[in-house]
Amino acid sequence: MSDDWSPPTGEYERPRILASLEVTSEVAEGDCIDPVLGVSERDLRLVDAFYHHLGVEASEDPSPPTAEEQESIDWLGEQFAKLQAMTPEELDALREERARARRWRR
Amino acid sequence: MLHALAEQNTPEVRKQARRYAEQRIPLLRGACVPVSKQTPRDLVDDAITDIFLGDGDPWDPNQCDLLTHLRGAILKRTWLEIRHRKLVRYSPFDLAEGDVETVLARERPHASRGDISPIVFASMIELVATELRKIETRDGPAQVILECWQVGFVERREVMLLTGLDDETYKLARERILLRKKYLPPRLVAIVEDLLDRSA
């Protein structure tokens, strides 16, 4: 992995991005999603993004699957084959079942 | 689209998507979302089923490959669950004085099986965020990427579009950020690994 950073020449100034970023409505300066422990939305998003990129790195690891991973890969293949073999009625029923499960989770 | 799904849903892509999903587990567990050994697999299955049934965000094979879409779908779903849990789960805590290491040491024995206490999770968020903010202020490209991340823009394409970074500059800056994982306290890493072991 390369880490050959040299000081910037000024072409990526922070004001440029600050001016262009449209912050989503749920993120505001000082927004605190856990007032007791002081976890801010920004910190949570930052850490979430960091883990996302660690995940992207992990997914690009070319090593062969472990036995446990292979089991999941095969299972996922079987599930997909089952989906493909379903009739339109069975697919409608599955859609309804998943919608119910989502409503219940909320 | 279904043709592209069948074509791209290869064992290799399923392996890559599962490996991605596995990295979401510490955060899910930290936010007290119930997880099991099968969760990474189930997250991938849900994302594939969504595409097949036309639920959730639609996949356009001309815009991105299947793996990228699956990672995005898993990210979105897990992020919403984490955020939801943190928003609804407030409970009083006896916040004793002390540094993070002391709090971690005190809380860990009391954590229920496979659970991270909210205090440990808050400490974990604080530690990682603090470490990421140690990126040099002179490192403009890394700084603007972090700014994008903390307001919810995480994908390479959108970050590059927003910042104007070119491909190579983005790639190197992202690598410098990810290298910070080396500096995270071993104690934090040990807790996450231990919790993962206990969930097995």
Tab-separated table of C-alpha atoms in Angstrom:
chain	number	residue	atom	x	y	z
A	1	MET	CA	0.000	0.000	0.000
A	2	SER	CA	1.406	3.370	-0.903
A	3	ASP	CA	1.656	6.225	1.550
A	4	ASP	CA	3.711	8.666	-0.464
A	5	TRP	CA	1.815	11.764	0.459
A	6	SER	CA	3.548	15.082	-0.115
A	7	PRO	CA	2.204	18.446	1.040
A	8	PRO	CA	-0.647	19.771	-1.082
A	9	THR	CA	-0.180	22.589	-3.501
A	10	GLY	CA	-3.491	24.143	-2.613
A	11	GLU	CA	-5.639	22.702	-5.338
A	12	TYR	CA	-7.867	20.799	-2.900
A	13	GLU	CA	-8.814	23.543	-0.537
A	14	ARG	CA	-11.407	22.765	2.070
A	15	PRO	CA	-13.681	25.722	1.241
A	16	ARG	CA	-14.242	24.227	-2.169
A	17	ILE	CA	-15.868	21.112	-0.815
A	18	LEU	CA	-17.650	22.911	1.989
A	19	ALA	CA	-19.263	25.159	-0.576
A	20	SER	CA	-20.287	22.294	-2.808
A	21	LEU	CA	-21.587	19.887	-0.181
A	22	GLU	CA	-25.284	19.814	0.355
A	23	VAL	CA	-25.592	18.389	3.829
A	24	THR	CA	-28.499	16.007	4.213
A	25	SER	CA	-31.294	17.305	6.417
A	26	GLU	CA	-30.734	14.673	9.090
A	27	VAL	CA	-27.148	15.824	9.654
A	28	ALA	CA	-26.723	19.161	11.318
A	29	GLU	CA	-23.806	20.727	13.113
A	30	GLY	CA	-23.823	19.565	16.706
A	31	ASP	CA	-26.549	17.015	16.019
A	32	CYS	CA	-26.392	14.449	18.763
A	33	ILE	CA	-28.076	11.101	18.338
A	34	ASP	CA	-27.127	9.846	21.787
A	35	PRO	CA	-27.374	12.792	24.148
A	36	VAL	CA	-26.404	10.766	27.196
A	37	LEU	CA	-23.113	9.539	25.838
A	38	GLY	CA	-22.523	12.324	23.361
A	39	VAL	CA	-22.343	10.293	20.145
A	40	SER	CA	-22.824	12.754	17.313
A	41	GLU	CA	-24.364	11.942	13.972
A	42	ARG	CA	-21.186	13.131	12.276
A	43	ASP	CA	-18.950	10.836	14.339
A	44	LEU	CA	-21.260	7.886	13.772
A	45	ARG	CA	-21.325	8.540	10.028
A	46	LEU	CA	-17.550	8.959	9.946
A	47	VAL	CA	-16.960	5.643	11.705
A	48	ASP	CA	-19.650	3.948	9.625
A	49	ALA	CA	-17.920	5.137	6.445
A	50	PHE	CA	-14.551	3.947	7.756
A	51	TYR	CA	-15.967	0.461	8.380
A	52	HIS	CA	-17.629	0.568	4.958
A	53	HIS	CA	-14.270	1.144	3.312
A	54	LEU	CA	-12.639	-1.558	5.434
A	55	GLY	CA	-15.429	-3.792	4.135
A	56	VAL	CA	-14.715	-2.804	0.542
A	57	GLU	CA	-11.044	-3.671	1.144
A	58	ALA	CA	-12.011	-7.008	2.682
A	59	SER	CA	-14.295	-7.814	-0.232
A	60	GLU	CA	-11.430	-7.209	-2.643
A	61	ASP	CA	-9.219	-9.720	-0.851
A	62	PRO	CA	-8.457	-12.318	-3.523
A	63	SER	CA	-7.821	-15.194	-1.104
A	64	PRO	CA	-9.926	-18.313	-1.656
A	65	PRO	CA	-13.030	-18.766	0.519
A	66	THR	CA	-12.781	-20.472	3.882
A	67	ALA	CA	-14.923	-23.549	4.512
A	68	GLU	CA	-17.483	-21.389	6.323
A	69	GLU	CA	-17.548	-18.866	3.492
A	70	GLN	CA	-17.916	-21.638	0.933
A	71	GLU	CA	-20.930	-22.902	2.827
A	72	SER	CA	-22.521	-19.445	2.607
A	73	ILE	CA	-21.628	-19.091	-1.072
A	74	ASP	CA	-23.299	-22.422	-1.860
A	75	TRP	CA	-26.343	-21.578	0.276
A	76	LEU	CA	-26.739	-18.224	-1.476
A	77	GLY	CA	-26.532	-19.980	-4.833
A	78	GLU	CA	-29.261	-22.403	-3.792
A	79	GLN	CA	-31.490	-19.581	-2.539
A	80	PHE	CA	-31.116	-17.761	-5.834
A	81	ALA	CA	-31.955	-20.899	-7.794
A	82	LYS	CA	-35.102	-21.287	-5.662
A	83	LEU	CA	-36.078	-17.685	-6.413
A	84	GLN	CA	-35.629	-18.225	-10.125
A	85	ALA	CA	-37.822	-21.319	-9.995
A	86	MET	CA	-40.732	-19.598	-8.210
A	87	THR	CA	-44.071	-19.027	-9.906
A	88	PRO	CA	-45.466	-15.448	-10.097
A	89	GLU	CA	-47.899	-16.324	-7.295
A	90	GLU	CA	-45.102	-17.592	-5.079
A	91	LEU	CA	-43.107	-14.434	-5.778
A	92	ASP	CA	-46.097	-12.268	-4.811
A	93	ALA	CA	-46.459	-14.210	-1.578
A	94	LEU	CA	-42.758	-13.773	-0.843
A	95	ARG	CA	-43.012	-10.032	-1.519
A	96	GLU	CA	-45.911	-9.781	0.914
A	97	GLU	CA	-44.103	-11.818	3.558
A	98	ARG	CA	-41.003	-9.629	3.338
A	99	ALA	CA	-43.075	-6.448	3.468
A	100	ARG	CA	-44.765	-7.741	6.625
A	101	ALA	CA	-41.390	-8.580	8.164
A	102	ARG	CA	-40.111	-5.077	7.393
A	103	ARG	CA	-43.170	-3.466	8.959
A	104	TRP	CA	-42.720	-5.632	12.046
A	105	ARG	CA	-39.043	-4.682	12.355
A	106	ARG	CA	-40.027	-0.995	12.451
B	1	MET	CA	-31.780	-6.663	-15.423
B	2	LEU	CA	-32.672	-10.205	-14.295
B	3	HIS	CA	-30.390	-11.520	-16.996
B	4	ALA	CA	-27.527	-9.373	-15.687
B	5	LEU	CA	-28.313	-10.505	-12.144
B	6	ALA	CA	-28.115	-14.168	-13.112
B	7	GLU	CA	-24.934	-13.534	-15.078
B	8	GLN	CA	-23.110	-11.544	-12.382
B	9	ASN	CA	-24.315	-13.520	-9.349
B	10	THR	CA	-21.250	-15.743	-9.408
B	11	PRO	CA	-19.669	-17.590	-6.473
B	12	GLU	CA	-16.838	-15.026	-6.528
B	13	VAL	CA	-19.251	-12.078	-6.235
B	14	ARG	CA	-21.141	-13.851	-3.450
B	15	LYS	CA	-17.847	-14.389	-1.613
B	16	GLN	CA	-16.903	-10.719	-2.014
B	17	ALA	CA	-20.318	-9.499	-0.887
B	18	ARG	CA	-20.250	-11.775	2.156
B	19	ARG	CA	-16.789	-10.553	3.117
B	20	TYR	CA	-18.062	-7.005	2.881
B	21	ALA	CA	-21.127	-7.826	4.994
B	22	GLU	CA	-18.940	-9.393	7.667
B	23	GLN	CA	-17.216	-6.062	8.250
B	24	ARG	CA	-20.566	-4.505	9.172
B	25	ILE	CA	-21.015	-6.822	12.151
B	26	PRO	CA	-18.990	-4.898	14.791
B	27	LEU	CA	-21.045	-1.759	14.196
B	28	LEU	CA	-24.345	-3.649	14.149
B	29	ARG	CA	-23.434	-5.407	17.354
B	30	GLY	CA	-22.254	-2.166	18.891
B	31	ALA	CA	-25.634	-0.601	18.190
B	32	CYS	CA	-27.350	-3.633	19.785
B	33	VAL	CA	-28.838	-4.901	16.527
B	34	PRO	CA	-29.321	-8.663	16.987
B	35	VAL	CA	-26.756	-10.534	14.911
B	36	SER	CA	-25.732	-14.147	14.505
B	37	LYS	CA	-23.107	-16.103	12.661
B	38	GLN	CA	-25.454	-16.177	9.664
B	39	THR	CA	-26.023	-12.423	9.529
B	40	PRO	CA	-23.420	-11.660	6.827
B	41	ARG	CA	-24.890	-14.359	4.603
B	42	ASP	CA	-28.449	-13.192	5.283
B	43	LEU	CA	-27.572	-9.586	4.452
B	44	VAL	CA	-26.299	-10.675	1.055
B	45	ASP	CA	-29.334	-12.884	0.477
B	46	ASP	CA	-31.695	-10.014	1.325
B	47	ALA	CA	-29.921	-7.662	-1.063
B	48	ILE	CA	-30.035	-10.206	-3.919
B	49	THR	CA	-33.700	-11.001	-3.236
B	50	ASP	CA	-34.527	-7.278	-3.242
B	51	ILE	CA	-33.083	-6.944	-6.733
B	52	PHE	CA	-34.913	-10.009	-7.971
B	53	LEU	CA	-38.265	-8.878	-6.570
B	54	GLY	CA	-37.800	-5.253	-7.551
B	55	ASP	CA	-37.850	-4.101	-3.910
B	56	GLY	CA	-35.578	-1.454	-2.461
B	57	ASP	CA	-33.286	0.707	-4.556
B	58	PRO	CA	-33.344	-0.477	-8.172
B	59	TRP	CA	-30.146	-1.827	-9.705
B	60	ASP	CA	-29.095	-0.481	-13.076
B	61	PRO	CA	-26.410	-2.794	-14.509
B	62	ASN	CA	-25.343	0.022	-16.828
B	63	GLN	CA	-24.514	2.242	-13.863
B	64	CYS	CA	-22.589	-0.186	-11.654
B	65	ASP	CA	-21.744	-3.840	-11.302
B	66	LEU	CA	-23.646	-6.219	-9.034
B	67	LEU	CA	-21.026	-6.261	-6.272
B	68	THR	CA	-21.060	-2.465	-5.986
B	69	HIS	CA	-24.851	-2.460	-5.779
B	70	LEU	CA	-24.894	-5.234	-3.168
B	71	ARG	CA	-22.350	-3.406	-1.021
B	72	GLY	CA	-24.387	-0.210	-1.292
B	73	ALA	CA	-27.614	-2.003	-0.367
B	74	ILE	CA	-25.994	-3.700	2.634
B	75	LEU	CA	-24.426	-0.416	3.735
B	76	LYS	CA	-27.762	1.396	3.521
B	77	ARG	CA	-29.720	-1.242	5.371
B	78	THR	CA	-27.181	-1.653	8.161
B	79	TRP	CA	-26.678	2.093	8.530
B	80	LEU	CA	-30.443	2.640	8.921
B	81	GLU	CA	-30.606	-0.100	11.547
B	82	ILE	CA	-27.632	1.286	13.461
B	83	ARG	CA	-28.971	4.821	13.389
B	84	HIS	CA	-32.475	3.726	14.317
B	85	ARG	CA	-31.200	1.743	17.294
B	86	LYS	CA	-29.111	4.628	18.517
B	87	LEU	CA	-32.030	7.017	18.201
B	88	VAL	CA	-34.534	4.909	20.080
B	89	ARG	CA	-32.284	3.338	22.649
B	90	TYR	CA	-31.652	5.881	25.345
B	91	SER	CA	-31.189	4.680	28.885
B	92	PRO	CA	-29.589	6.274	31.907
B	93	PHE	CA	-26.030	5.378	32.682
B	94	ASP	CA	-23.835	5.956	35.619
B	95	LEU	CA	-21.044	7.759	33.873
B	96	ALA	CA	-18.157	7.507	36.254
B	97	GLU	CA	-15.104	9.624	35.757
B	98	GLY	CA	-12.186	7.944	34.106
B	99	ASP	CA	-10.394	7.540	30.820
B	100	VAL	CA	-11.703	5.429	27.976
B	101	GLU	CA	-9.462	2.461	28.787
B	102	THR	CA	-10.782	2.406	32.361
B	103	VAL	CA	-14.370	2.561	31.160
B	104	LEU	CA	-13.751	-0.236	28.664
B	105	ALA	CA	-12.097	-2.415	31.304
B	106	ARG	CA	-14.954	-1.848	33.736
B	107	GLU	CA	-17.758	-2.419	31.255
B	108	ARG	CA	-16.506	-5.458	29.392
B	109	PRO	CA	-17.108	-8.111	32.089
B	110	HIS	CA	-20.689	-6.922	32.415
B	111	ALA	CA	-21.537	-7.091	28.739
B	112	SER	CA	-24.156	-9.733	28.029
B	113	ARG	CA	-23.299	-12.481	25.618
B	114	GLY	CA	-22.560	-11.046	22.200
B	115	ASP	CA	-23.482	-7.547	23.298
B	116	ILE	CA	-21.522	-4.330	23.539
B	117	SER	CA	-22.716	-1.959	26.202
B	118	PRO	CA	-23.749	1.497	24.980
B	119	ILE	CA	-20.816	2.975	26.896
B	120	VAL	CA	-18.357	0.711	25.126
B	121	PHE	CA	-19.979	1.516	21.787
B	122	ALA	CA	-19.816	5.269	22.453
B	123	SER	CA	-16.162	4.853	23.423
B	124	MET	CA	-15.509	2.847	20.280
B	125	ILE	CA	-17.073	5.558	18.089
B	126	GLU	CA	-15.102	8.245	19.889
B	127	LEU	CA	-11.813	6.362	19.607
B	128	VAL	CA	-12.150	5.646	15.901
B	129	ALA	CA	-13.396	9.156	15.071
B	130	THR	CA	-10.550	10.697	17.074
B	131	GLU	CA	-8.022	8.501	15.296
B	132	LEU	CA	-9.393	9.490	11.895
B	133	ARG	CA	-9.230	13.156	12.825
B	134	LYS	CA	-5.508	12.758	13.457
B	135	ILE	CA	-5.003	12.848	9.693
B	136	GLU	CA	-2.764	15.815	9.066
B	137	THR	CA	-4.605	19.044	8.332
B	138	ARG	CA	-2.076	19.597	5.526
B	139	ASP	CA	-3.379	16.428	3.868
B	140	GLY	CA	-6.049	18.190	1.842
B	141	PRO	CA	-7.363	15.235	-0.150
B	142	ALA	CA	-7.755	13.024	2.939
B	143	GLN	CA	-9.442	15.869	4.805
B	144	VAL	CA	-12.039	16.459	2.110
B	145	ILE	CA	-12.781	12.740	1.913
B	146	LEU	CA	-13.379	12.664	5.683
B	147	GLU	CA	-15.669	15.666	5.343
B	148	CYS	CA	-17.677	13.814	2.731
B	149	TRP	CA	-17.878	10.734	4.948
B	150	GLN	CA	-19.174	12.572	7.964
B	151	VAL	CA	-22.098	14.012	6.032
B	152	GLY	CA	-23.002	10.709	4.436
B	153	PHE	CA	-21.198	10.589	1.076
B	154	VAL	CA	-19.063	7.463	1.055
B	155	GLU	CA	-18.910	6.034	-2.451
B	156	ARG	CA	-15.847	6.721	-4.577
B	157	ARG	CA	-17.828	8.158	-7.461
B	158	GLU	CA	-19.807	10.639	-5.384
B	159	VAL	CA	-16.782	11.668	-3.315
B	160	MET	CA	-14.724	12.277	-6.454
B	161	LEU	CA	-17.559	14.253	-7.979
B	162	LEU	CA	-17.987	16.417	-4.901
B	163	THR	CA	-14.309	17.022	-4.266
B	164	GLY	CA	-12.906	17.129	-7.766
B	165	LEU	CA	-10.180	14.673	-6.732
B	166	ASP	CA	-8.784	12.625	-9.589
B	167	ASP	CA	-8.740	8.841	-9.421
B	168	GLU	CA	-5.138	8.443	-8.288
B	169	THR	CA	-5.275	11.227	-5.682
B	170	TYR	CA	-8.506	9.787	-4.277
B	171	LYS	CA	-7.060	6.279	-4.129
B	172	LEU	CA	-3.896	7.323	-2.288
B	173	ALA	CA	-5.764	9.584	0.139
B	174	ARG	CA	-8.254	6.808	0.935
B	175	GLU	CA	-5.372	4.429	1.581
B	176	ARG	CA	-3.819	6.904	3.997
B	177	ILE	CA	-7.134	7.075	5.877
B	178	LEU	CA	-7.542	3.300	6.023
B	179	LEU	CA	-3.994	2.953	7.318
B	180	ARG	CA	-5.225	4.592	10.539
B	181	LYS	CA	-6.632	1.219	11.541
B	182	LYS	CA	-3.065	0.312	12.513
B	183	TYR	CA	-3.185	2.969	15.207
B	184	LEU	CA	-6.451	1.949	16.804
B	185	PRO	CA	-5.870	0.760	20.370
B	186	PRO	CA	-5.214	-3.002	20.556
B	187	ARG	CA	-7.707	-3.118	23.419
B	188	LEU	CA	-10.472	-1.906	21.106
B	189	VAL	CA	-9.560	-4.461	18.467
B	190	ALA	CA	-9.449	-7.193	21.126
B	191	ILE	CA	-12.941	-6.315	22.350
B	192	VAL	CA	-14.422	-6.447	18.875
B	193	GLU	CA	-12.692	-9.757	18.149
B	194	ASP	CA	-13.779	-11.187	21.463
B	195	LEU	CA	-17.387	-10.202	20.832
B	196	LEU	CA	-17.251	-11.782	17.416
B	197	ASP	CA	-15.882	-14.991	18.966
B	198	ARG	CA	-18.622	-15.015	21.555
B	199	SER	CA	-21.266	-14.743	18.856
B	200	ALA	CA	-19.923	-17.800	17.062
